[in-house]
Structure formats: C-alpha cells, structure tokens
Amino acid sequence: MKPIKLQIKKRITSYETNGYSYECDVYLNGQKLGHGVTGLNLNMEAGSKPKLTVELIPDEIDADLPIELITLKKASETDHK
C-alpha cells in the first residue's frame, strides 16, 4: 500500500485584508484539499497505526468504480451542530 502523507500548514492573513485569521491549509500527498474541508480527526492511539478521518463537502465527485462499490451517506442535521 502506498503511504499517505498529511500536511497541515498554518496560514496567517494580515490585519489590513481580513483581520487576523489563523487558518490551515490541508494537503494529502501534496494535493491541497480545497474550501470544502469541515473537519479533521487524527487518532494516534499507542500500539496502533494512526487513523485519519477527513470530513469535507465536495463540489464534484468523479469516481471510476462500479456503482455497487460506492456508498454515500448524507449527514443528519445533528451532525452539523
């Protein structure tokens, strides 16, 4: 299995443009995840491999898989509170 590289870089905008805003850019294998990222959860329990969960709202989904292998789950209203 090819390793997955996660990078999180802090981005600080200037006060003159938007006020001080501490935001992060998230990269997986060098590819920047865009504006749709709503959450990251990195679980690093001792004795086990790290587990990364990325929550996002994609603008477009392009999958080259048989339709029976694709599972979509719609978030409930309580998931966003």
Coordinates of C-alpha atoms in Angstrom, one line a residue:
M1 CA 0.0 0.0 0.0
K2 CA 1.3 3.4 -0.9
P3 CA 1.9 5.7 2.2
I4 CA -0.3 8.7 2.7
K5 CA 1.3 12.0 3.6
L6 CA -0.7 14.5 5.6
Q7 CA 0.5 18.1 5.9
I8 CA -1.3 20.9 7.8
K9 CA 0.2 24.4 7.3
K10 CA -0.9 27.4 9.3
R11 CA -1.8 30.4 7.2
I12 CA -1.9 33.9 8.8
T13 CA -3.6 36.6 6.9
S14 CA -2.8 40.3 7.5
Y15 CA -4.9 42.6 9.6
E16 CA -5.3 45.0 6.7
T17 CA -7.0 42.5 4.4
N18 CA -9.4 40.4 6.7
G19 CA -8.3 41.0 10.2
Y20 CA -6.1 38.4 11.9
S21 CA -7.2 35.0 10.7
Y22 CA -5.4 31.8 11.6
E23 CA -6.5 29.2 9.1
C24 CA -4.9 26.0 7.9
D25 CA -4.2 24.5 4.5
V26 CA -4.5 20.8 4.4
Y27 CA -2.6 18.6 2.0
L28 CA -2.8 14.9 1.3
N29 CA 0.1 13.5 -0.8
G30 CA 0.9 17.1 -1.9
Q31 CA -2.6 17.9 -3.1
K32 CA -4.3 20.8 -1.3
L33 CA -7.8 20.0 -0.1
G34 CA -9.9 22.9 -1.0
H35 CA -12.5 25.0 0.8
G36 CA -14.8 22.1 1.5
V37 CA -12.9 20.7 4.5
T38 CA -15.1 20.8 7.5
G39 CA -13.2 18.7 10.0
L40 CA -10.1 16.6 10.6
N41 CA -9.7 13.9 13.2
L42 CA -6.3 12.3 13.7
N43 CA -6.4 9.3 16.2
M44 CA -3.0 8.2 17.2
E45 CA -3.5 5.5 19.9
A46 CA -0.4 3.8 21.3
G47 CA 0.3 0.5 19.7
S48 CA -1.8 1.0 16.6
K49 CA -1.5 2.8 13.3
P50 CA -2.7 6.4 13.1
K51 CA -6.2 6.8 11.7
L52 CA -7.1 10.0 9.8
T53 CA -10.7 11.0 9.2
V54 CA -11.3 13.9 6.8
E55 CA -14.8 15.4 6.7
L56 CA -15.5 17.5 3.6
I57 CA -18.2 18.8 1.3
P58 CA -17.0 18.1 -2.2
D59 CA -18.0 20.3 -5.1
E60 CA -17.8 17.4 -7.5
I61 CA -17.3 13.7 -7.2
D62 CA -15.6 11.8 -10.1
A63 CA -15.4 8.0 -9.3
D64 CA -14.2 5.4 -11.8
L65 CA -15.7 2.5 -9.8
P66 CA -18.5 0.1 -10.2
I67 CA -21.6 1.7 -8.7
E68 CA -22.1 -1.2 -6.3
L69 CA -18.8 -0.3 -4.6
I70 CA -19.9 3.3 -3.8
T71 CA -21.7 4.2 -0.6
L72 CA -22.9 7.7 0.1
K73 CA -24.1 8.8 3.5
K74 CA -26.0 12.0 4.0
A75 CA -25.2 13.8 7.2
S76 CA -28.1 14.4 9.5
E77 CA -28.9 17.8 10.9
T78 CA -27.5 16.8 14.3
D79 CA -24.1 16.0 12.8
H80 CA -23.5 19.7 12.0
K81 CA -24.3 21.1 15.5

